[in-house]
Every structure is written in structure tokens, then in C-alpha cells.
Amino acid sequence: MNDTASEYHGIKSVPYPRLSLDEFLTWGADSIIRADVPAVIDVLPPAEPGFHQAAVLEKLGDATVALVRKDRSKENETRAEVTKIPLRDYFEKEPYKSNRDGTYRIVSNIKNYSDTINDLLGFDATKIFNYQAPLNLANIWVNYGGMRSRNHFDDLENFNIQLEGRKRFVVMPPGFKNYYIRSALRGYANTSKSVRVDNADLKRYPRLAVALSQRRDIVLEPGQMLYLPMGWWHQVDAVDQLNININFWLSDPKMFRRPLMLADSLYKAAFRKVNGLYNLQPEKSPMEGVK
Ligand SMILES: O=C(O)CCC(=O)C(=O)O
């Protein structure tokens, strides 16, 4: 067990399990999913800072990826604008490389780059995570310091591997009542009105204290993988100047035991389609279909 101990408003965080890669492989991803609690797994050997950045640049630099631009200066953030750029540009060109306020990041579904993913990770991720199944995704995330993903949940199982930099994940159990959700009709039922959970306004959002008393406060180090179960709320903050992650998002029948989440998920899928919103469609790989 491990705990990056923290106290918010005097409310302590809860410890979480730590596993080695061997333990993870012995159990298998499916058993971890059935256990349904957040855990941290050491999956990659230690590497010098910059090692994975260089590898990502070399192997994926020419890939076209989704650049997400979002104005995070307002409490009610505007919707993200998405354009496509070669990944290399994010590392080498302005305004991205000087961006330190979290406006720009890369969030792109690279499931068509399975050989590259295996090269980057040094193991056969296709077998372990079954991310080639139709509803599943494999994403690359790249951002500079100053980035915050406000408190939200996802309707997929998440295995998130940190390659460069550190990120702080504040993780809290599923539910709706204690989180003060934003507009369900606008597709924001998975996002909390409380912009921060690390210094939450408990006068305005008193029930959040219940969720905070069950939180896991996890600083994910390079080489570690977070298992984040479907439906668990999380706020994510960049700790270092450059972050690179690869995550696998996997569907699971657990969803059918969570009627509110299922309803929100179906509504949101329809809402995104009708409004033409970005939905992490897989990027095309030049090698796709080439044997
Ligand atoms: O890395 C981030 O900023 C957000 C990650 C996240 O929300 C996720 O993996 O579900």
C-alpha cells in the first residue's frame, strides 16, 4: 500500500495498492478491473528524463494528432477547439512550446499505431489491454506545466501510463450526489462545478467533504501506470514542465450496473454526434493495413 499523504481542510487521503509489473501480469488486467479500486503499478524501468520524449519524437513525430485548445481562465470553460498537427510541432513550434497556462495539449487516439505503442512501452500492450476492440481506445497525452483537468469521471476503464514528468491525480469514488454536477443537458454530467478539489469551497459544496474523505491522492511518476476504474472522479494536475502519457480506455459491462452513468453516457454520445464534437476518433496511420 502507498499514500502520497495529503490533508485538504484537515481531511486525510486514503492509501492505495501498489503492484509490481510481475504482480500485475499474474493477476491480469481483467482481475484488476473486477477489483474496482484505484491502484498504481510499476510498469517501466527507470529512465533518464527526456528519454521517452526523444523516443516519442522519433517514432511518432510525423504522426498527425489532435491538438486541443481550451480557454481555462474562466470557471465555466468554453468547449475545446480541436485541430490536427504533426506531433513534432507541439514540441518544436510556437505557440505550443512556450505554452505554460494549459491552453494547448495533445489528446489523440493512436490505436492504429499498435507497433509503435509496443516499441515505446517495451511490451505487447495489444495483448494485455485488448484496446483494439471496437469501443476501446489507446491515446497519447502531451502537455506542458500549468495544465489542470478539472474534476470529472469517464465511462471507461483507464490504464494510464506516465512516460515523462509527474501528474497529481486526486481520485474519488463514483457517485453524483456529492459532486455537484454541471449541466447534464449540455453533456457535462461527468464534470463537477467545484473547479478545484485540492482547495475546495466547502461552504458552497459541503457534500464534497464526504468524497474528499475517500480520496486517493496519487502523484504518478514516470514509469508508473494508474488503474483508474470507470466512474471514479479525478482531478489531474501537471506537476512538471512536460508530461507525456499513454492511456488505454476500455469498455466494460460494469457500465450496465450503473444506470445513471449509462444514461449519461448514451446521452453524451448522441449529443456529441448531433453537435459534431470531437470524440477521439482514431488517427490514421500511414502503416495501417501494410503488412
Ligand atoms: O492527464 C490529464 O490531464 C487528464 C487525464 C484523464 O482525465 C484521464 O486519464 O482520464
GROMACS .gro file of C-alpha atoms and ligand atoms in nm:
model
  301
    1MET     CA    1   0.000   0.000   0.000
    2ASN     CA    2   0.114   0.354  -0.060
    3ASP     CA    3  -0.007   0.701   0.011
    4THR     CA    4   0.113   1.035  -0.110
    5ALA     CA    5  -0.034   1.171   0.215
    6SER     CA    6  -0.227   1.494   0.188
    7GLU     CA    7  -0.474   1.682   0.403
    8TYR     CA    8  -0.734   1.909   0.245
    9HIS     CA    9  -0.930   2.108   0.505
   10GLY     CA   10  -0.784   1.862   0.758
   11ILE     CA   11  -0.942   1.568   0.568
   12LYS     CA   12  -0.687   1.289   0.520
   13SER     CA   13  -0.645   1.086   0.199
   14VAL     CA   14  -0.686   0.707   0.182
   15PRO     CA   15  -0.392   0.470   0.097
   16TYR     CA   16  -0.398   0.277  -0.232
   17PRO     CA   17  -0.241  -0.052  -0.352
   18ARG     CA   18   0.094  -0.058  -0.535
   19LEU     CA   19   0.182  -0.354  -0.760
   20SER     CA   20   0.493  -0.464  -0.948
   21LEU     CA   21   0.469  -0.545  -1.320
   22ASP     CA   22   0.501  -0.918  -1.235
   23GLU     CA   23   0.211  -0.896  -0.989
   24PHE     CA   24   0.003  -0.710  -1.247
   25LEU     CA   25   0.078  -0.967  -1.520
   26THR     CA   26  -0.001  -1.254  -1.283
   27TRP     CA   27  -0.339  -1.103  -1.195
   28GLY     CA   28  -0.413  -0.974  -1.546
   29ALA     CA   29  -0.593  -0.652  -1.639
   30ASP     CA   30  -0.933  -0.818  -1.605
   31SER     CA   31  -0.886  -0.910  -1.236
   32ILE     CA   32  -0.770  -0.558  -1.162
   33ILE     CA   33  -1.084  -0.427  -1.333
   34ARG     CA   34  -1.301  -0.662  -1.122
   35ALA     CA   35  -1.126  -0.539  -0.802
   36ASP     CA   36  -1.258  -0.191  -0.897
   37VAL     CA   37  -1.023   0.017  -0.680
   38PRO     CA   38  -0.751   0.257  -0.797
   39ALA     CA   39  -0.401   0.108  -0.795
   40VAL     CA   40  -0.053   0.208  -0.910
   41ILE     CA   41   0.161  -0.042  -1.099
   42ASP     CA   42   0.535  -0.004  -1.171
   43VAL     CA   43   0.545  -0.099  -1.538
   44LEU     CA   44   0.862   0.055  -1.685
   45PRO     CA   45   1.224   0.051  -1.567
   46PRO     CA   46   1.371   0.386  -1.454
   47ALA     CA   47   1.480   0.613  -1.741
   48GLU     CA   48   1.662   0.946  -1.763
   49PRO     CA   49   1.430   1.249  -1.801
   50GLY     CA   50   1.388   1.316  -2.175
   51PHE     CA   51   1.439   0.951  -2.274
   52HIS     CA   52   1.074   0.885  -2.355
   53GLN     CA   53   1.027   1.229  -2.510
   54ALA     CA   54   1.309   1.153  -2.756
   55ALA     CA   55   1.155   0.812  -2.835
   56VAL     CA   56   0.808   0.961  -2.886
   57LEU     CA   57   0.952   1.229  -3.114
   58GLU     CA   58   1.146   0.973  -3.315
   59LYS     CA   59   0.869   0.718  -3.354
   60LEU     CA   60   0.557   0.937  -3.359
   61GLY     CA   61   0.689   1.283  -3.453
   62ASP     CA   62   0.539   1.268  -3.803
   63ALA     CA   63   0.202   1.132  -3.690
   64THR     CA   64  -0.094   1.365  -3.730
   65VAL     CA   65  -0.254   1.413  -3.388
   66ALA     CA   66  -0.533   1.615  -3.227
   67LEU     CA   67  -0.435   1.946  -3.072
   68VAL     CA   68  -0.692   2.052  -2.812
   69ARG     CA   69  -0.723   2.423  -2.735
   70LYS     CA   70  -0.929   2.529  -2.436
   71ASP     CA   71  -0.959   2.859  -2.253
   72ARG     CA   72  -0.905   2.758  -1.891
   73SER     CA   73  -0.908   3.109  -1.749
   74LYS     CA   74  -1.282   3.102  -1.678
   75GLU     CA   75  -1.469   2.895  -1.422
   76ASN     CA   76  -1.714   2.788  -1.693
   77GLU     CA   77  -1.461   2.688  -1.954
   78THR     CA   78  -1.559   2.715  -2.318
   79ARG     CA   79  -1.569   2.395  -2.520
   80ALA     CA   80  -1.241   2.276  -2.664
   81GLU     CA   81  -1.142   2.355  -3.024
   82VAL     CA   82  -0.967   2.067  -3.196
   83THR     CA   83  -0.728   2.090  -3.493
   84LYS     CA   84  -0.476   1.842  -3.631
   85ILE     CA   85  -0.098   1.897  -3.633
   86PRO     CA   86   0.211   1.676  -3.671
   87LEU     CA   87   0.307   1.577  -3.315
   88ARG     CA   88   0.658   1.718  -3.375
   89ASP     CA   89   0.511   2.072  -3.397
   90TYR     CA   90   0.387   2.054  -3.038
   91PHE     CA   91   0.746   2.006  -2.919
   92GLU     CA   92   0.914   2.243  -3.162
   93LYS     CA   93   0.681   2.526  -3.266
   94GLU     CA   94   0.520   2.832  -3.113
   95PRO     CA   95   0.280   2.899  -2.950
   96TYR     CA   96   0.272   2.543  -2.816
   97LYS     CA   97   0.625   2.501  -2.682
   98SER     CA   98   0.605   2.820  -2.474
   99ASN     CA   99   0.253   2.746  -2.352
  100ARG     CA  100   0.254   2.732  -1.973
  101ASP     CA  101  -0.110   2.810  -1.889
  102GLY     CA  102  -0.269   2.486  -2.001
  103THR     CA  103  -0.434   2.624  -2.315
  104TYR     CA  104  -0.291   2.366  -2.557
  105ARG     CA  105  -0.247   1.995  -2.524
  106ILE     CA  106  -0.237   1.682  -2.737
  107VAL     CA  107  -0.507   1.422  -2.670
  108SER     CA  108  -0.518   1.181  -2.960
  109ASN     CA  109  -0.634   0.826  -3.022
  110ILE     CA  110  -0.336   0.634  -3.166
  111LYS     CA  111  -0.486   0.283  -3.155
  112ASN     CA  112  -0.380   0.238  -3.521
  113TYR     CA  113  -0.016   0.271  -3.413
  114SER     CA  114   0.000  -0.054  -3.215
  115ASP     CA  115   0.357  -0.147  -3.321
  116THR     CA  116   0.479   0.198  -3.219
  117ILE     CA  117   0.298   0.172  -2.884
  118ASN     CA  118   0.466  -0.164  -2.821
  119ASP     CA  119   0.806  -0.017  -2.915
  120LEU     CA  120   0.758   0.276  -2.680
  121LEU     CA  121   0.644   0.060  -2.387
  122GLY     CA  122   0.869  -0.241  -2.445
  123PHE     CA  123   0.584  -0.493  -2.402
  124ASP     CA  124   0.291  -0.618  -2.606
  125ALA     CA  125   0.018  -0.379  -2.492
  126THR     CA  126  -0.225  -0.510  -2.757
  127LYS     CA  127  -0.249  -0.843  -2.576
  128ILE     CA  128  -0.257  -0.708  -2.223
  129PHE     CA  129  -0.522  -0.439  -2.273
  130ASN     CA  130  -0.734  -0.556  -2.569
  131TYR     CA  131  -0.760  -0.196  -2.686
  132GLN     CA  132  -0.823  -0.296  -3.049
  133ALA     CA  133  -1.181  -0.398  -2.957
  134PRO     CA  134  -1.431  -0.163  -3.126
  135LEU     CA  135  -1.523   0.069  -2.835
  136ASN     CA  136  -1.173   0.081  -2.685
  137LEU     CA  137  -0.904   0.346  -2.731
  138ALA     CA  138  -0.529   0.399  -2.694
  139ASN     CA  139  -0.443   0.766  -2.650
  140ILE     CA  140  -0.136   0.981  -2.630
  141TRP     CA  141  -0.149   1.283  -2.398
  142VAL     CA  142   0.115   1.556  -2.412
  143ASN     CA  143   0.105   1.879  -2.216
  144TYR     CA  144   0.327   2.140  -2.055
  145GLY     CA  145   0.309   2.265  -1.694
  146GLY     CA  146   0.006   2.461  -1.576
  147MET     CA  147  -0.239   2.204  -1.712
  148ARG     CA  148  -0.535   2.102  -1.497
  149SER     CA  149  -0.810   1.858  -1.591
  150ARG     CA  150  -1.092   1.963  -1.364
  151ASN     CA  151  -1.277   1.709  -1.153
  152HIS     CA  152  -1.469   1.466  -1.380
  153PHE     CA  153  -1.528   1.096  -1.442
  154ASP     CA  154  -1.507   0.879  -1.755
  155ASP     CA  155  -1.732   0.590  -1.854
  156LEU     CA  156  -1.437   0.363  -1.944
  157GLU     CA  157  -1.178   0.163  -1.752
  158ASN     CA  158  -0.850   0.352  -1.762
  159PHE     CA  159  -0.490   0.222  -1.754
  160ASN     CA  160  -0.278   0.536  -1.772
  161ILE     CA  161   0.100   0.511  -1.812
  162GLN     CA  162   0.321   0.807  -1.726
  163LEU     CA  163   0.619   0.834  -1.962
  164GLU     CA  164   0.759   1.183  -1.889
  165GLY     CA  165   0.702   1.421  -1.596
  166ARG     CA  166   0.473   1.369  -1.299
  167LYS     CA  167   0.099   1.425  -1.266
  168ARG     CA  168  -0.106   1.452  -0.948
  169PHE     CA  169  -0.434   1.257  -0.965
  170VAL     CA  170  -0.687   1.324  -0.691
  171VAL     CA  171  -0.922   1.028  -0.727
  172MET     CA  172  -1.265   0.986  -0.560
  173PRO     CA  173  -1.534   0.714  -0.570
  174PRO     CA  174  -1.825   0.704  -0.818
  175GLY     CA  175  -2.148   0.888  -0.748
  176PHE     CA  176  -2.340   1.201  -0.839
  177LYS     CA  177  -2.485   1.338  -0.514
  178ASN     CA  178  -2.160   1.459  -0.356
  179TYR     CA  179  -2.007   1.614  -0.668
  180TYR     CA  180  -2.241   1.900  -0.774
  181ILE     CA  181  -2.253   1.811  -1.143
  182ARG     CA  182  -2.261   2.070  -1.421
  183SER     CA  183  -2.533   2.070  -1.689
  184ALA     CA  184  -2.640   1.715  -1.786
  185LEU     CA  185  -2.829   1.854  -2.087
  186ARG     CA  186  -2.513   2.013  -2.227
  187GLY     CA  187  -2.326   1.684  -2.186
  188TYR     CA  188  -2.143   1.785  -1.867
  189ALA     CA  189  -2.295   1.543  -1.614
  190ASN     CA  190  -1.948   1.393  -1.566
  191THR     CA  191  -1.794   1.729  -1.463
  192SER     CA  192  -1.812   1.892  -1.121
  193LYS     CA  193  -1.900   2.258  -1.060
  194SER     CA  194  -1.625   2.266  -0.800
  195VAL     CA  195  -1.329   2.375  -1.012
  196ARG     CA  196  -1.070   2.258  -0.761
  197VAL     CA  197  -1.083   1.973  -0.516
  198ASP     CA  198  -0.744   2.041  -0.355
  199ASN     CA  199  -0.870   2.369  -0.212
  200ALA     CA  200  -1.245   2.320  -0.250
  201ASP     CA  201  -1.501   2.574  -0.136
  202LEU     CA  202  -1.676   2.352   0.118
  203LYS     CA  203  -1.920   2.627   0.219
  204ARG     CA  204  -2.052   2.626  -0.137
  205TYR     CA  205  -2.009   2.249  -0.193
  206PRO     CA  206  -2.040   2.091   0.157
  207ARG     CA  207  -2.114   1.733   0.040
  208LEU     CA  208  -1.779   1.728  -0.141
  209ALA     CA  209  -1.622   1.673   0.204
  210VAL     CA  210  -1.768   1.318   0.202
  211ALA     CA  211  -1.599   1.245  -0.132
  212LEU     CA  212  -1.273   1.406  -0.015
  213SER     CA  213  -1.262   1.176   0.288
  214GLN     CA  214  -1.245   0.882   0.044
  215ARG     CA  215  -0.992   1.030  -0.197
  216ARG     CA  216  -0.666   0.876  -0.315
  217ASP     CA  217  -0.400   1.141  -0.368
  218ILE     CA  218  -0.160   0.996  -0.622
  219VAL     CA  219   0.147   1.156  -0.777
  220LEU     CA  220   0.212   0.938  -1.081
  221GLU     CA  221   0.585   0.909  -1.154
  222PRO     CA  222   0.742   0.828  -1.492
  223GLY     CA  223   0.729   0.451  -1.547
  224GLN     CA  224   0.416   0.407  -1.331
  225MET     CA  225   0.069   0.313  -1.451
  226LEU     CA  226  -0.250   0.420  -1.275
  227TYR     CA  227  -0.551   0.193  -1.287
  228LEU     CA  228  -0.846   0.432  -1.266
  229PRO     CA  229  -1.174   0.242  -1.253
  230MET     CA  230  -1.471   0.353  -1.462
  231GLY     CA  231  -1.683   0.618  -1.292
  232TRP     CA  232  -1.422   0.730  -1.036
  233TRP     CA  233  -1.390   1.108  -1.024
  234HIS     CA  234  -1.049   1.264  -1.081
  235GLN     CA  235  -0.877   1.599  -1.093
  236VAL     CA  236  -0.541   1.589  -1.270
  237ASP     CA  237  -0.263   1.850  -1.239
  238ALA     CA  238   0.071   1.863  -1.418
  239VAL     CA  239   0.350   1.864  -1.160
  240ASP     CA  240   0.641   1.901  -1.405
  241GLN     CA  241   0.709   2.113  -1.714
  242LEU     CA  242   0.645   1.837  -1.968
  243ASN     CA  243   0.409   1.542  -1.938
  244ILE     CA  244   0.367   1.251  -2.177
  245ASN     CA  245   0.119   0.970  -2.108
  246ILE     CA  246  -0.023   0.679  -2.299
  247ASN     CA  247  -0.356   0.552  -2.172
  248PHE     CA  248  -0.584   0.265  -2.263
  249TRP     CA  249  -0.957   0.327  -2.226
  250LEU     CA  250  -1.157   0.006  -2.218
  251SER     CA  251  -1.531  -0.052  -2.213
  252ASP     CA  252  -1.667  -0.292  -1.953
  253PRO     CA  253  -2.007  -0.446  -1.869
  254LYS     CA  254  -1.979  -0.283  -1.522
  255MET     CA  255  -2.149   0.006  -1.700
  256PHE     CA  256  -2.480  -0.185  -1.702
  257ARG     CA  257  -2.485  -0.190  -1.322
  258ARG     CA  258  -2.463   0.192  -1.312
  259PRO     CA  259  -2.790   0.316  -1.466
  260LEU     CA  260  -2.723   0.691  -1.420
  261MET     CA  261  -2.379   0.664  -1.574
  262LEU     CA  262  -2.516   0.452  -1.859
  263ALA     CA  263  -2.791   0.704  -1.929
  264ASP     CA  264  -2.542   0.992  -1.925
  265SER     CA  265  -2.303   0.801  -2.148
  266LEU     CA  266  -2.569   0.727  -2.411
  267TYR     CA  267  -2.699   1.083  -2.398
  268LYS     CA  268  -2.349   1.226  -2.430
  269ALA     CA  269  -2.261   1.002  -2.727
  270ALA     CA  270  -2.575   1.122  -2.908
  271PHE     CA  271  -2.512   1.487  -2.807
  272ARG     CA  272  -2.155   1.476  -2.941
  273LYS     CA  273  -2.267   1.318  -3.267
  274VAL     CA  274  -2.552   1.563  -3.328
  275ASN     CA  275  -2.326   1.862  -3.248
  276GLY     CA  276  -2.024   1.729  -3.440
  277LEU     CA  277  -1.799   1.741  -3.131
  278TYR     CA  278  -1.457   1.577  -3.113
  279ASN     CA  279  -1.489   1.222  -2.988
  280LEU     CA  280  -1.135   1.084  -3.007
  281GLN     CA  281  -1.177   0.916  -3.345
  282PRO     CA  282  -0.859   0.711  -3.416
  283GLU     CA  283  -0.588   0.888  -3.616
  284LYS     CA  284  -0.500   0.724  -3.948
  285SER     CA  285  -0.159   0.559  -3.950
  286PRO     CA  286   0.038   0.554  -4.279
  287MET     CA  287   0.129   0.194  -4.193
  288GLU     CA  288  -0.231   0.088  -4.137
  289GLY     CA  289  -0.309  -0.222  -4.337
  290VAL     CA  290   0.056  -0.253  -4.458
  291LYS     CA  291   0.198  -0.596  -4.376
  292LIG     O1  292  -0.392   1.389  -1.784
  292LIG     C1  293  -0.490   1.461  -1.773
  292LIG     O2  294  -0.482   1.585  -1.761
  292LIG     C2  295  -0.626   1.402  -1.769
  292LIG     C3  296  -0.623   1.254  -1.772
  292LIG     C4  297  -0.760   1.198  -1.758
  292LIG     O3  298  -0.856   1.266  -1.730
  292LIG     C5  299  -0.778   1.055  -1.776
  292LIG     O4  300  -0.681   0.982  -1.799
  292LIG     O5  301  -0.895   1.012  -1.768
   0.00000   0.00000   0.00000
